[in-house]
PDB file of C-alpha atoms in Angstrom:
ATOM      1  CA  GLY A 147     -51.545 -60.042  13.684  1.00 76.00           C
ATOM      2  CA  ASN A 148     -52.279 -57.398  14.833  1.00 87.00           C
ATOM      3  CA  ALA A 149     -52.100 -56.156  18.237  1.00 92.00           C
ATOM      4  CA  GLU A 150     -54.507 -55.636  20.432  1.00 93.00           C
ATOM      5  CA  THR A 151     -55.189 -51.249  20.686  1.00 93.00           C
ATOM      6  CA  GLU A 152     -56.829 -51.420  24.170  1.00 95.00           C
ATOM      7  CA  LYS A 153     -53.146 -53.621  25.697  1.00 95.00           C
ATOM      8  CA  ILE A 154     -50.704 -51.918  23.385  1.00 96.00           C
ATOM      9  CA  LEU A 155     -52.810 -48.109  24.960  1.00 96.00           C
ATOM     10  CA  MET A 156     -52.569 -49.533  29.092  1.00 96.00           C
ATOM     11  CA  ILE A 157     -48.680 -50.661  27.974  1.00 96.00           C
ATOM     12  CA  LEU A 158     -47.738 -47.166  26.759  1.00 97.00           C
ATOM     13  CA  HIS A 159     -49.631 -44.918  30.157  1.00 96.00           C
ATOM     14  CA  TYR A 160     -48.491 -48.296  32.665  1.00 95.00           C
ATOM     15  CA  HIS A 161     -44.812 -48.552  31.007  1.00 96.00           C
ATOM     16  CA  TYR A 162     -44.373 -45.910  28.644  1.00 97.00           C
ATOM     17  CA  GLY A 163     -45.567 -42.955  31.384  1.00 96.00           C
ATOM     18  CA  VAL A 164     -47.804 -42.393  28.197  1.00 97.00           C
ATOM     19  CA  ASP A 165     -50.369 -40.010  29.110  1.00 94.00           C
ATOM     20  CA  ARG A 166     -51.364 -37.700  25.525  1.00 96.00           C
ATOM     21  CA  TYR A 167     -54.657 -40.681  25.317  1.00 95.00           C
ATOM     22  CA  LYS A 168     -58.208 -40.651  26.828  1.00 95.00           C
ATOM     23  CA  LEU A 169     -58.433 -44.290  28.430  1.00 97.00           C
ATOM     24  CA  GLU A 170     -60.947 -43.083  29.779  1.00 97.00           C
ATOM     25  CA  GLY A 171     -63.334 -44.214  26.200  1.00 96.00           C
ATOM     26  CA  LEU A 172     -61.538 -47.211  25.401  1.00 96.00           C
ATOM     27  CA  THR A 173     -65.112 -48.611  27.012  1.00 97.00           C
ATOM     28  CA  GLU A 174     -67.011 -47.240  25.387  1.00 96.00           C
ATOM     29  CA  LEU A 175     -65.143 -47.586  21.661  1.00 95.00           C
ATOM     30  CA  ALA A 176     -64.340 -51.241  22.455  1.00 95.00           C
ATOM     31  CA  GLU A 177     -69.037 -51.192  22.309  1.00 96.00           C
ATOM     32  CA  PHE A 178     -69.305 -49.393  19.416  1.00 96.00           C
ATOM     33  CA  VAL A 179     -67.093 -51.093  17.742  1.00 95.00           C
ATOM     34  CA  SER A 180     -68.369 -54.047  18.515  1.00 96.00           C
ATOM     35  CA  LYS A 181     -72.199 -52.957  17.688  1.00 97.00           C
ATOM     36  CA  SER A 182     -70.792 -51.462  14.009  1.00 97.00           C
ATOM     37  CA  GLY A 183     -69.176 -54.874  13.710  1.00 96.00           C
ATOM     38  CA  GLY A 184     -71.778 -56.820  14.963  1.00 96.00           C
ATOM     39  CA  LEU A 185     -69.298 -59.100  16.655  1.00 95.00           C
ATOM     40  CA  PRO A 186     -69.952 -58.714  20.894  1.00 96.00           C
ATOM     41  CA  VAL A 187     -66.795 -58.019  23.518  1.00 96.00           C
ATOM     42  CA  PRO A 188     -66.133 -61.193  25.173  1.00 96.00           C
ATOM     43  CA  LEU A 189     -67.022 -60.441  28.735  1.00 95.00           C
ATOM     44  CA  ASN A 190     -64.134 -61.558  30.155  1.00 94.00           C
ATOM     45  CA  LYS A 191     -61.845 -59.475  27.617  1.00 95.00           C
ATOM     46  CA  ALA A 192     -58.923 -57.559  29.140  1.00 94.00           C
ATOM     47  CA  VAL A 193     -59.420 -54.322  29.801  1.00 96.00           C
ATOM     48  CA  VAL A 194     -62.846 -52.922  28.506  1.00 96.00           C
ATOM     49  CA  GLY A 195     -64.731 -56.677  29.322  1.00 95.00           C
ATOM     50  CA  ARG A 196     -67.646 -56.608  30.792  1.00 93.00           C
ATOM     51  CA  ASN A 197     -66.846 -59.051  33.729  1.00 94.00           C
ATOM     52  CA  VAL A 198     -62.867 -57.744  34.483  1.00 94.00           C
ATOM     53  CA  PHE A 199     -63.981 -55.439  37.489  1.00 96.00           C
ATOM     54  CA  ALA A 200     -66.437 -58.134  38.721  1.00 95.00           C
ATOM     55  CA  HIS A 201     -65.391 -60.144  41.639  1.00 95.00           C
ATOM     56  CA  GLU A 202     -67.853 -62.705  43.755  1.00 93.00           C
ATOM     57  CA  SER A 203     -65.368 -64.446  45.805  1.00 91.00           C
ATOM     58  CA  GLY A 204     -65.395 -64.091  49.448  1.00 88.00           C
ATOM     59  CA  ILE A 205     -61.921 -63.709  50.252  1.00 91.00           C
ATOM     60  CA  HIS A 206     -61.840 -62.178  46.723  1.00 91.00           C
ATOM     61  CA  VAL A 207     -64.469 -59.357  47.454  1.00 94.00           C
ATOM     62  CA  HIS A 208     -62.482 -59.046  50.926  1.00 92.00           C
ATOM     63  CA  GLY A 209     -60.076 -57.836  48.965  1.00 94.00           C
ATOM     64  CA  ILE A 210     -61.356 -55.447  46.361  1.00 95.00           C
ATOM     65  CA  LEU A 211     -62.961 -53.915  49.178  1.00 93.00           C
ATOM     66  CA  LYS A 212     -60.303 -53.308  51.529  1.00 94.00           C
ATOM     67  CA  ASP A 213     -57.428 -52.434  48.667  1.00 96.00           C
ATOM     68  CA  PRO A 214     -58.889 -52.370  44.626  1.00 95.00           C
ATOM     69  CA  LEU A 215     -55.337 -53.307  43.666  1.00 94.00           C
ATOM     70  CA  THR A 216     -55.098 -56.467  45.551  1.00 93.00           C
ATOM     71  CA  TYR A 217     -56.879 -57.971  42.393  1.00 93.00           C
ATOM     72  CA  GLU A 218     -57.531 -54.727  39.704  1.00 94.00           C
ATOM     73  CA  PRO A 219     -54.031 -53.537  37.854  1.00 92.00           C
ATOM     74  CA  PHE A 220     -56.072 -50.578  37.502  1.00 95.00           C
ATOM     75  CA  PRO A 221     -59.063 -48.744  38.194  1.00 96.00           C
ATOM     76  CA  PRO A 222     -61.951 -48.929  36.876  1.00 97.00           C
ATOM     77  CA  GLU A 223     -62.991 -45.108  36.101  1.00 97.00           C
ATOM     78  CA  LEU A 224     -59.316 -45.454  33.658  1.00 97.00           C
ATOM     79  CA  VAL A 225     -60.449 -46.852  30.830  1.00 97.00           C
ATOM     80  CA  GLY A 226     -64.297 -45.994  31.723  1.00 97.00           C
ATOM     81  CA  GLY A 227     -65.613 -49.683  33.620  1.00 96.00           C
ATOM     82  CA  LYS A 228     -67.397 -50.290  36.000  1.00 95.00           C
ATOM     83  CA  ARG A 229     -67.036 -52.108  39.045  1.00 95.00           C
ATOM     84  CA  ARG A 230     -69.636 -54.349  40.131  1.00 94.00           C
ATOM     85  CA  LEU A 231     -70.000 -57.083  43.390  1.00 95.00           C
ATOM     86  CA  VAL A 232     -72.011 -59.950  42.838  1.00 93.00           C
ATOM     87  CA  VAL A 233     -73.567 -61.545  45.282  1.00 94.00           C
ATOM     88  CA  GLY A 234     -73.548 -65.199  44.009  1.00 92.00           C
ATOM     89  CA  LYS A 235     -72.567 -69.094  45.568  1.00 91.00           C
ATOM     90  CA  HIS A 236     -68.985 -68.243  46.273  1.00 92.00           C
ATOM     91  CA  SER A 237     -70.225 -64.852  47.913  1.00 92.00           C
ATOM     92  CA  GLY A 238     -69.039 -63.952  52.039  1.00 91.00           C
ATOM     93  CA  LYS A 239     -70.391 -61.697  54.206  1.00 89.00           C
ATOM     94  CA  ALA A 240     -68.164 -58.892  53.397  1.00 89.00           C
ATOM     95  CA  LEU A 241     -69.912 -58.499  50.636  1.00 91.00           C
ATOM     96  CA  LEU A 242     -73.466 -58.655  51.711  1.00 89.00           C
ATOM     97  CA  LYS A 243     -72.078 -56.265  54.592  1.00 88.00           C
ATOM     98  CA  HIS A 244     -70.934 -53.807  52.385  1.00 90.00           C
ATOM     99  CA  LYS A 245     -73.594 -54.664  48.844  1.00 90.00           C
ATOM    100  CA  LEU A 246     -76.663 -54.080  52.577  1.00 87.00           C
ATOM    101  CA  GLY A 247     -74.799 -50.250  52.968  1.00 86.00           C
ATOM    102  CA  GLU A 248     -75.436 -49.692  49.481  1.00 87.00           C
ATOM    103  CA  LEU A 249     -79.740 -50.210  49.445  1.00 86.00           C
ATOM    104  CA  LEU A 250     -80.142 -49.635  52.693  1.00 83.00           C
ATOM    105  CA  GLY A 251     -77.945 -46.454  52.838  1.00 77.00           C
ATOM    106  CA  GLU A 252     -76.658 -47.560  56.118  1.00 67.00           C
ATOM    107  CA  SER A 253     -73.490 -48.380  58.214  1.00 64.00           C
ATOM    108  CA  GLU A 254     -72.032 -52.235  57.406  1.00 57.00           C
ATOM    109  CA  GLY A 255     -71.319 -52.105  60.792  1.00 59.00           C
ATOM    110  CA  LYS A 256     -75.814 -52.358  61.825  1.00 67.00           C
ATOM    111  CA  ASN A 257     -75.272 -54.638  58.696  1.00 71.00           C
ATOM    112  CA  GLU A 258     -73.876 -58.166  61.663  1.00 81.00           C
ATOM    113  CA  ALA A 259     -77.059 -59.987  62.225  1.00 84.00           C
ATOM    114  CA  LEU A 260     -79.052 -59.342  58.332  1.00 85.00           C
ATOM    115  CA  ALA A 261     -76.106 -59.668  56.720  1.00 86.00           C
ATOM    116  CA  ASP A 262     -75.190 -62.766  58.754  1.00 88.00           C
ATOM    117  CA  ASP A 263     -79.135 -64.360  58.496  1.00 88.00           C
ATOM    118  CA  LEU A 264     -79.939 -63.755  54.375  1.00 89.00           C
ATOM    119  CA  PHE A 265     -76.285 -65.208  54.472  1.00 90.00           C
ATOM    120  CA  LEU A 266     -78.186 -68.520  55.304  1.00 90.00           C
ATOM    121  CA  LYS A 267     -80.198 -68.154  52.590  1.00 90.00           C
ATOM    122  CA  ILE A 268     -78.119 -67.404  49.764  1.00 91.00           C
ATOM    123  CA  LYS A 269     -76.455 -70.267  50.530  1.00 91.00           C
ATOM    124  CA  SER A 270     -79.632 -72.039  50.790  1.00 90.00           C
ATOM    125  CA  ALA A 271     -80.559 -70.719  47.136  1.00 89.00           C
ATOM    126  CA  TYR A 272     -78.302 -71.779  45.658  1.00 91.00           C
ATOM    127  CA  GLU A 273     -77.637 -75.998  47.029  1.00 89.00           C
ATOM    128  CA  ALA A 274     -80.957 -76.580  48.068  1.00 86.00           C
ATOM    129  CA  GLU A 275     -83.138 -74.688  45.526  1.00 84.00           C
ATOM    130  CA  ASN A 276     -80.116 -75.485  42.260  1.00 85.00           C
ATOM    131  CA  ARG A 277     -79.870 -72.003  41.404  1.00 88.00           C
ATOM    132  CA  LYS A 278     -77.319 -70.532  39.057  1.00 89.00           C
ATOM    133  CA  SER A 279     -77.245 -66.882  38.753  1.00 91.00           C
ATOM    134  CA  ALA A 280     -76.220 -63.904  41.435  1.00 92.00           C
ATOM    135  CA  PHE A 281     -78.717 -62.021  43.088  1.00 93.00           C
ATOM    136  CA  THR A 282     -79.672 -58.748  41.565  1.00 93.00           C
ATOM    137  CA  ASP A 283     -79.895 -55.323  43.666  1.00 92.00           C
ATOM    138  CA  VAL A 284     -83.188 -55.999  43.248  1.00 93.00           C
ATOM    139  CA  GLU A 285     -83.593 -59.568  45.151  1.00 92.00           C
ATOM    140  CA  LEU A 286     -80.931 -58.542  47.903  1.00 91.00           C
ATOM    141  CA  LYS A 287     -82.960 -55.620  48.678  1.00 89.00           C
ATOM    142  CA  ARG A 288     -86.518 -57.269  48.698  1.00 89.00           C
ATOM    143  CA  LEU A 289     -83.874 -60.400  50.767  1.00 88.00           C
ATOM    144  CA  ALA A 290     -83.405 -59.106  53.351  1.00 86.00           C
ATOM    145  CA  LYS A 291     -86.410 -56.952  53.586  1.00 84.00           C
ATOM    146  CA  LYS A 292     -88.374 -59.736  54.531  1.00 84.00           C
ATOM    147  CA  SER A 293     -85.794 -60.450  57.094  1.00 81.00           C
ATOM    148  CA  GLU A 294     -86.966 -60.451  60.669  1.00 74.00           C
ATOM    149  CA  PHE A 295     -83.194 -59.015  61.098  1.00 72.00           C
ATOM    150  CA  TYR A 296     -84.470 -55.764  58.836  1.00 71.00           C
ATOM    151  CA  LYS A 297     -86.967 -53.990  61.016  1.00 64.00           C
ATOM    152  CA  LYS A 298     -85.048 -54.617  64.512  1.00 56.00           C
ATOM    153  CA  HIS A 299     -81.749 -52.086  63.276  1.00 50.00           C
TER     154      HIS A 299
END
């Protein structure tokens, strides 16, 4: 069989120090080949899949926020990818505080009460309302603005 180009290039880069290839174009190249061939890139495909750098789980995200190399073998930007921190069923308060800081443009410390409030609402959405999908940034911002703690901080 044929070896996958993106894997060979990453091995050359990391194990043999070969740096003559522009790795930041790998994800874009995979998408081009995918569209040309009519076969989608699997979401969890190593190196170039959309979900390779997506993180939801509480302890997992906490590690990523402290040191990305905890769960990522290389920075997503190296291959033209992007890190996505997804608020979902398994997310913890560290991710919520981080996301609120991003979405509301404030320091994470100011979002403690708001994060606690949203944490309970998000858990309820998955347990009581039987939600299946992750929350989008738009939904989180809307939920935050409805919270009684939004205007207090």
